[in-house]
Coordinates of C-alpha atoms in Angstrom, one line a residue:
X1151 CA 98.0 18.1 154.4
X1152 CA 96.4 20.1 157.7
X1153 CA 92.9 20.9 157.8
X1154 CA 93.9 25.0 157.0
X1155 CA 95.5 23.7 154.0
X1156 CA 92.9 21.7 153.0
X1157 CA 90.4 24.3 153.3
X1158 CA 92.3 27.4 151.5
X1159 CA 93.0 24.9 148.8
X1160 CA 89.0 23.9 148.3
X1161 CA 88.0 27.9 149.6
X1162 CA 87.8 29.1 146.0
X1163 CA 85.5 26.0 144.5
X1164 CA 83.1 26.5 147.7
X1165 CA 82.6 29.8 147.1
X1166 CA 82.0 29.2 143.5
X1167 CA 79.5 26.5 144.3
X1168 CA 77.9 29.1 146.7
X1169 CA 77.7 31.8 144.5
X1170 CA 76.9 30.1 141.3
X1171 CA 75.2 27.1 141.8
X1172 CA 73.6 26.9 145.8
X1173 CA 71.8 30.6 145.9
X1174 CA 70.3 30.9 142.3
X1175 CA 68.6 27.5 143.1
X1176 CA 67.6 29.0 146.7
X1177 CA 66.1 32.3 144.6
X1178 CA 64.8 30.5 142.1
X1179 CA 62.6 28.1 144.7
X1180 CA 61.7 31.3 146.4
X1181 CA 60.7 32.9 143.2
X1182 CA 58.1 29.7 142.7
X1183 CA 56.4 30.9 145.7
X1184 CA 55.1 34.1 144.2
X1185 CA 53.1 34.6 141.4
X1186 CA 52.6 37.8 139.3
X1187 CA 50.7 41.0 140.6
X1188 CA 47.1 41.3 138.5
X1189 CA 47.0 43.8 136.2
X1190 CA 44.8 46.7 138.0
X1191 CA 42.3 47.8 134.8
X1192 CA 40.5 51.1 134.4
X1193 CA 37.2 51.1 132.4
X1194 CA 35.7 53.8 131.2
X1195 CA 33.1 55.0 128.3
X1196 CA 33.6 57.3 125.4
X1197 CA 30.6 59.0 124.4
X1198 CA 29.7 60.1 121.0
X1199 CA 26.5 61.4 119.3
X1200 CA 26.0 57.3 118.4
X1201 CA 25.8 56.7 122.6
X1202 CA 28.8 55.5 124.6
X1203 CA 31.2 52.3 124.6
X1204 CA 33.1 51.1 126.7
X1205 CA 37.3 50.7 126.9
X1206 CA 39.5 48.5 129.7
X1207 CA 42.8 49.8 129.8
X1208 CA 45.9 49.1 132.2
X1209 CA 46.5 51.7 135.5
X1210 CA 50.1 51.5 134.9
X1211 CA 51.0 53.7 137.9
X1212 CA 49.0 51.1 140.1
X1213 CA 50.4 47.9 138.8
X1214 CA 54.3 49.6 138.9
X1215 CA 53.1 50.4 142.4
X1216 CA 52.2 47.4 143.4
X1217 CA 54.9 45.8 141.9
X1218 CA 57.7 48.6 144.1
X1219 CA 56.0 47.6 146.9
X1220 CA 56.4 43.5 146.7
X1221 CA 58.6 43.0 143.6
X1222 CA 58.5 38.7 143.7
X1223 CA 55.1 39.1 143.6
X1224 CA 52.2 38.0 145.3
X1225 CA 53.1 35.2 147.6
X1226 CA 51.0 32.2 146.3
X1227 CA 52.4 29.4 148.4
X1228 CA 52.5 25.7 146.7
X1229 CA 49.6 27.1 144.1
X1230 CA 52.2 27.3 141.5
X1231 CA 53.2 23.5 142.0
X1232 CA 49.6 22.1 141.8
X1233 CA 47.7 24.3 139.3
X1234 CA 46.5 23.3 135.9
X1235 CA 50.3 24.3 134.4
X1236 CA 52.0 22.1 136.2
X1237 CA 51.1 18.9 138.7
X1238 CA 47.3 19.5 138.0
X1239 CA 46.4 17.7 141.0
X1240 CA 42.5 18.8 140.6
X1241 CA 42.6 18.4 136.6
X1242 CA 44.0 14.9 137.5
X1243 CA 41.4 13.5 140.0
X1244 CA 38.9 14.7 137.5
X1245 CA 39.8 12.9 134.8
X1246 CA 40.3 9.5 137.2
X1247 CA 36.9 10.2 137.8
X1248 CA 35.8 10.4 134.2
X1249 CA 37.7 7.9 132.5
X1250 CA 36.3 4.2 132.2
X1251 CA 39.7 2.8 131.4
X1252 CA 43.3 3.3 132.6
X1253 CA 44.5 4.1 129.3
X1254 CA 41.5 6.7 128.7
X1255 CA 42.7 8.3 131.7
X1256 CA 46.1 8.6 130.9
X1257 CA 45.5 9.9 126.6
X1258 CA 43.6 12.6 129.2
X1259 CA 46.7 13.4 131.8
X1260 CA 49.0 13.5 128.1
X1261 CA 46.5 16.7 127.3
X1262 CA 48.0 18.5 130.2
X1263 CA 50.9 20.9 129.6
X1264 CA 53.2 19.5 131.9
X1265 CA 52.5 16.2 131.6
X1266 CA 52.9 16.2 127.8
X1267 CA 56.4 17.8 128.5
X1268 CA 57.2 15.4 131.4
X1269 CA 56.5 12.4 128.7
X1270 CA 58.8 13.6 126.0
X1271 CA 61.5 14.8 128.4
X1272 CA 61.5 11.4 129.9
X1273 CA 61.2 9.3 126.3
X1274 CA 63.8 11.6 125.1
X1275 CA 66.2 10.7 128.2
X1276 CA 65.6 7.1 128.6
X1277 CA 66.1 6.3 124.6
X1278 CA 68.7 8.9 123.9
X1279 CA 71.1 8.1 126.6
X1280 CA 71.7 4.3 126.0
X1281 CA 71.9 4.6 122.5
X1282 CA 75.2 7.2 123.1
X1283 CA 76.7 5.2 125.0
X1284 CA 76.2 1.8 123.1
X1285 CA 77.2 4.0 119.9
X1286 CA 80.1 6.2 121.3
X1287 CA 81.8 2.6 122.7
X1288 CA 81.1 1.2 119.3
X1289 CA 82.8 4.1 117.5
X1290 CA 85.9 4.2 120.2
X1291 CA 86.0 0.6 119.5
X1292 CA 86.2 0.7 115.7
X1293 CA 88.5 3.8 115.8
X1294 CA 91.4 2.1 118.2
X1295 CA 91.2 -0.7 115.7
X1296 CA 92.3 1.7 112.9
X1297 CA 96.0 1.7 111.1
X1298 CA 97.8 4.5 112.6
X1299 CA 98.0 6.7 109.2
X1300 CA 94.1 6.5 109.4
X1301 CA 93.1 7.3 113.1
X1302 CA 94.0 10.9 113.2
X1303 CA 91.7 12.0 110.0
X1304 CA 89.1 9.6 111.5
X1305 CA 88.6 11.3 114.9
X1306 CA 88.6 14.9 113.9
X1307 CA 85.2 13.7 111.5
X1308 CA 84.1 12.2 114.4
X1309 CA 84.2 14.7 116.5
X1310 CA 82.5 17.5 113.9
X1311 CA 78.6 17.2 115.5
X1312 CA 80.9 18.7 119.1
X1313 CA 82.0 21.4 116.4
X1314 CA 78.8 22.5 115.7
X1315 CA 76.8 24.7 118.2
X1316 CA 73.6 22.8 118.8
X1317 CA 71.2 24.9 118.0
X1318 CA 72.8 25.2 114.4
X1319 CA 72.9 21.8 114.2
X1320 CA 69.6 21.1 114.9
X1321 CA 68.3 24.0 111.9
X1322 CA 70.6 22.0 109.6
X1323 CA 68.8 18.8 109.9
X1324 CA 65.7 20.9 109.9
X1325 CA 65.9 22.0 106.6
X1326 CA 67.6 18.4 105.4
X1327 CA 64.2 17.5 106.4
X1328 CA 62.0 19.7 104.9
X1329 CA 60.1 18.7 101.8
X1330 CA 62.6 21.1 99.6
X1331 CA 65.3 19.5 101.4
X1332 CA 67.5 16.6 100.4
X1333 CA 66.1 14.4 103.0
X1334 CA 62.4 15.0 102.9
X1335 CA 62.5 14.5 98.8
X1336 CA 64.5 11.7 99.1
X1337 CA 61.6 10.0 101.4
X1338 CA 58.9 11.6 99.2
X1339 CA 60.5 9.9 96.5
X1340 CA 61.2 6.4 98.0
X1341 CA 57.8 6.3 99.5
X1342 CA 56.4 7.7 96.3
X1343 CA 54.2 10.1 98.6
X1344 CA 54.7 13.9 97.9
X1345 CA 52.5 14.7 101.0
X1346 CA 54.8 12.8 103.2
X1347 CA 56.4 15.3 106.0
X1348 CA 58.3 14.3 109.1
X1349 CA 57.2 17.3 110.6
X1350 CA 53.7 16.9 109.9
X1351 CA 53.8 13.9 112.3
X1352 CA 54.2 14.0 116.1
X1353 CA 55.8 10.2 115.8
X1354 CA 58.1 10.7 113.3
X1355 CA 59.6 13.9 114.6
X1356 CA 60.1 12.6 117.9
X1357 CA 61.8 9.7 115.9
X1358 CA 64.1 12.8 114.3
X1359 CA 64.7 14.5 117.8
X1360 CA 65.9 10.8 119.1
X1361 CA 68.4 10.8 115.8
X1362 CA 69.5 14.1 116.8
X1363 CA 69.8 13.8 120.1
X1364 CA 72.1 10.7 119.6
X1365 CA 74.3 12.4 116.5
X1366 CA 75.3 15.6 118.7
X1367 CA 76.0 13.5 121.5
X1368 CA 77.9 10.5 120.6
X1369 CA 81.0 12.2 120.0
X1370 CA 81.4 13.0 123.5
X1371 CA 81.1 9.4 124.6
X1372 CA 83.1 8.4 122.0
X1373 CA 86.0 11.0 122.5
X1374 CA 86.1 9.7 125.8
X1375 CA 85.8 6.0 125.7
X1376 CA 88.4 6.1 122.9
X1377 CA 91.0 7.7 125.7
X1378 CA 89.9 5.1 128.2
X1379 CA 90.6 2.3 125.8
X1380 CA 94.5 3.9 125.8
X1381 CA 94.6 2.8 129.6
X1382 CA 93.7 -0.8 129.1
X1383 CA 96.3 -3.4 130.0
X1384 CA 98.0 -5.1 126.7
X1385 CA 99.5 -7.6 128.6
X1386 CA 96.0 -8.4 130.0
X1387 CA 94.5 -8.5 126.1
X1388 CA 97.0 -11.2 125.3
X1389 CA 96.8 -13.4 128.5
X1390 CA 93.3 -13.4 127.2
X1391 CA 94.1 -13.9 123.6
X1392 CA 96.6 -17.0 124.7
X1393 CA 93.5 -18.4 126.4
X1394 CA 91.8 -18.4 123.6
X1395 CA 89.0 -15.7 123.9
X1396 CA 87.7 -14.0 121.1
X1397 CA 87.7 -10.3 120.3
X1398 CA 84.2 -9.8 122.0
X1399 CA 84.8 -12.3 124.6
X1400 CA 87.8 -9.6 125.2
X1401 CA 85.9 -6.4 125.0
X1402 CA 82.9 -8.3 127.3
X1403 CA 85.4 -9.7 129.4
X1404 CA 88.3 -7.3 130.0
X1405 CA 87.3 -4.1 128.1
X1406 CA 84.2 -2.8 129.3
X1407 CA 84.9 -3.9 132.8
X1408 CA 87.9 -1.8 132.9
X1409 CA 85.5 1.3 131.3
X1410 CA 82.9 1.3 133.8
X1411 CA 84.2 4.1 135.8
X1412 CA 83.7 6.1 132.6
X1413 CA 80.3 4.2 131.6
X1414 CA 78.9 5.9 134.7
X1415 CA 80.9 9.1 134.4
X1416 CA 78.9 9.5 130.9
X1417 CA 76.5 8.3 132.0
X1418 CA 75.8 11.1 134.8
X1419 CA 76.2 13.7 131.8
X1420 CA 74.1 12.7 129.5
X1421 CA 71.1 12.2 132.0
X1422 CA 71.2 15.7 133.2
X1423 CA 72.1 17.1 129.4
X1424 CA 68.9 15.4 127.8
X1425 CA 66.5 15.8 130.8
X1426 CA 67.1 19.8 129.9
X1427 CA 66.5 19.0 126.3
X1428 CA 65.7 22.0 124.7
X1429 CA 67.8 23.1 121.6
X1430 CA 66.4 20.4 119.3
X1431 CA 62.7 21.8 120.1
X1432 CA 63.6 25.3 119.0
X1433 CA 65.9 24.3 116.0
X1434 CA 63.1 22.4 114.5
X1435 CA 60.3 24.3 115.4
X1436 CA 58.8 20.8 117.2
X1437 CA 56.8 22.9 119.8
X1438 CA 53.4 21.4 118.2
X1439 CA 54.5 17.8 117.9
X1440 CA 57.0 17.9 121.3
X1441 CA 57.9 19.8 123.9
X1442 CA 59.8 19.7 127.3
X1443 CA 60.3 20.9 130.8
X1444 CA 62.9 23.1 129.8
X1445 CA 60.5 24.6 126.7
X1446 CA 57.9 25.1 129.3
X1447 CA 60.4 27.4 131.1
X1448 CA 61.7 28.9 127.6
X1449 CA 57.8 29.6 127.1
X1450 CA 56.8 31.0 130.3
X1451 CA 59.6 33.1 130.4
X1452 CA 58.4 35.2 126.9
X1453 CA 55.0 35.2 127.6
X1454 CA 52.7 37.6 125.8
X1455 CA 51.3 39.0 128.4
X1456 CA 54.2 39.2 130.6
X1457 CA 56.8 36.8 132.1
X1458 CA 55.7 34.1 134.2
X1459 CA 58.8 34.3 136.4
X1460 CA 57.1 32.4 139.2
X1461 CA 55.6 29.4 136.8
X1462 CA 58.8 29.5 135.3
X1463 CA 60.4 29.0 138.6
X1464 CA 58.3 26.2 139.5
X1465 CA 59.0 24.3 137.0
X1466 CA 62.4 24.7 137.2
X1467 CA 62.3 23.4 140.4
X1468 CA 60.4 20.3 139.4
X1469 CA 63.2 19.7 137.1
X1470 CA 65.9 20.2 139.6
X1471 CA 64.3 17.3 141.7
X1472 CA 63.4 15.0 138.2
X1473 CA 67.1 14.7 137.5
X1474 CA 67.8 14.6 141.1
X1475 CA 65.6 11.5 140.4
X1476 CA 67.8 10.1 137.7
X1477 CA 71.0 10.3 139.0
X1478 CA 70.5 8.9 142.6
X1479 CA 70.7 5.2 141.3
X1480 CA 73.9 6.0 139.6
X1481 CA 75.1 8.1 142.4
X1482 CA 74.5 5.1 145.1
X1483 CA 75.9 2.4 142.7
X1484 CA 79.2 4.9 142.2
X1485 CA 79.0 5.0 146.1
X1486 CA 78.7 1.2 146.7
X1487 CA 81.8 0.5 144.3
X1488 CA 84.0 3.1 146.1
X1489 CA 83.5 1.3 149.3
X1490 CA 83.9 -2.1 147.8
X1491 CA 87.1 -0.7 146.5
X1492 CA 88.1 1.1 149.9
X1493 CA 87.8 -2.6 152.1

């Protein structure tokens, strides 16, 4: 293939990238920059025969001017990055300075917004993610083992939590989980505590998010471990067998092996899918008990007293570069391999 082949043949996935991926993150860092114009406020006093009070209102003509004349904003620099809202670098050095122990200072850093976000987003990630693949493996595993007749009603039950659009999912569960719901009695009963609520509790419903998070995602892994097991070499299985290896010796020995490509393919996804966790938070109206960097944005975004496009921004950005975090360790391992595999 010439070069001009190569390059009308990639053209229209370049200038997809370009337009859909490359400049809304360029905007959306230049957006972080600038922060909202202040409101410009009148006050005045109304008189009456009982003396005179005074009222603040809005100049609306001089804020929509203001606004024509510099519509990001006004440009704020890095302030957005290190105010109290997000990397609190001042809020931070303060509470080194006032805590006597290490874990002091850290139950303060957890009181800051983002902070408190960054923690659940990152428990969330790191406890969600094994726990689909170890369970979507398991699943593909116990599926391919199944009698023909079987497999076929099997998978498409499996598969229902894909079905579902998250968000509904997520309300589901909710009410399963309220006290009126078939969940939340059934603990009330067993523990014999009518005052028992797993929403009442930041512990236990970041124990139901985990749940959550790993029932609307394992189906995915499964769905596509369960093709990769297709691809595995019978003759290899019974050399093994013949040697005398036991069914996990094979799966240990010969099966996951031959699925790592796909270990780290779902691997990839699921990083980036649950450091944007958000549907969970908003289906079970967790914003008290757990939030994320993603419901920061959500929040900022329908603020009461306008949109926060530039916090909003920021933190976006901080999000962009946290799962650029994550997946440069997979990234480099996939990287090594391919060279191993090109000598």
């Amino acid at each position: 293939m010439t070069h001009g082949t190569f390059l009308k043949f990639i053209f229209p996935s370049l200038a997809a990238m370009l337009l859909f991926i490359a400049l809304p993150i360029v905007s959306v860092v230049v957006q972080s920059l600038y922060v909202e114009h202040e409101q410009i406020l009148i006050t005045t006093e109304n008189c009456g025969p009982f003396g005179c009070t005074p009222s603040t209102t809005i100049d609306q003509e001089a804020t929509q001017a203001l606004r024509d004349a510099e519509p990001l904003g006004r440009f704020n620099g890095l302030g957005t990055y290190f105010n109290r809202g997000h990397l609190a670098t001042t809020e931070i050095g303060i509470a080194w300075r006032a805590s006597d122990s290490l874990g002091e200072f850290f139950g303060r850093v957890m009181n800051l917004p983002f902070y408190k976000a960054l923690a659940f987003t990152l428990a969330y990630t790191f406890i969600v993610t094994p726990l689909v693949l170890m369970l979507g493996l398991v699943i593909a595993l116990a599926v391919n083992a199944l009698p023909r007749i079987v497999k076929g009603p099997t998978i498409f039950f499996t598969l229902l939590p894909m079905i579902v659009t998250p968000l509904i999912g997520s309300l589901i569960l909710f009410w399963m989980i309220d006290a009126r719901g078939i969940l939340g009695a059934s603990l009330q009963t067993l523990f014999d505590d009518p005052n028992l609520s797993l929403k009442a509790s930041p512990t236990l419903t970041w124990i139901t998010l985990f749940i959550y998070g790993v029932w609307s995602s394992a189906p995915f892994a499964f769905i596509v471990f369960y093709a990769g097991l297709q691809t595995v070499s019978e003759e290899t299985l019974e050399a093994a067998m013949i040697d005398g290896a036991s069914r996990w010796q094979r799966v240990r020995h010969v099966t996951i092996p031959h699925l790592m490509p796909l270990v780290i393919f779902i691997t990839l996804i699921q990083l980036m899918d649950n450091f944007r966790v958000f549907e969970p938070i908003i289906g079970f109206s967790a914003e008290a008990n757990a939030t994320s960097l993603s419901w920061i944005i959500f929040n900022d975004l329908r603020n009461e007293a306008g949109s926060l496009f530039g916090s909003a921004a920021a933190t976006s950005v901080l999000t962009i570069i946290g799962i650029a975090i994550l997946l440069t360790p997979v990234v480099i391992r996939t990287w090594r391999d391919f060279n191993r595999k090109a000598v």
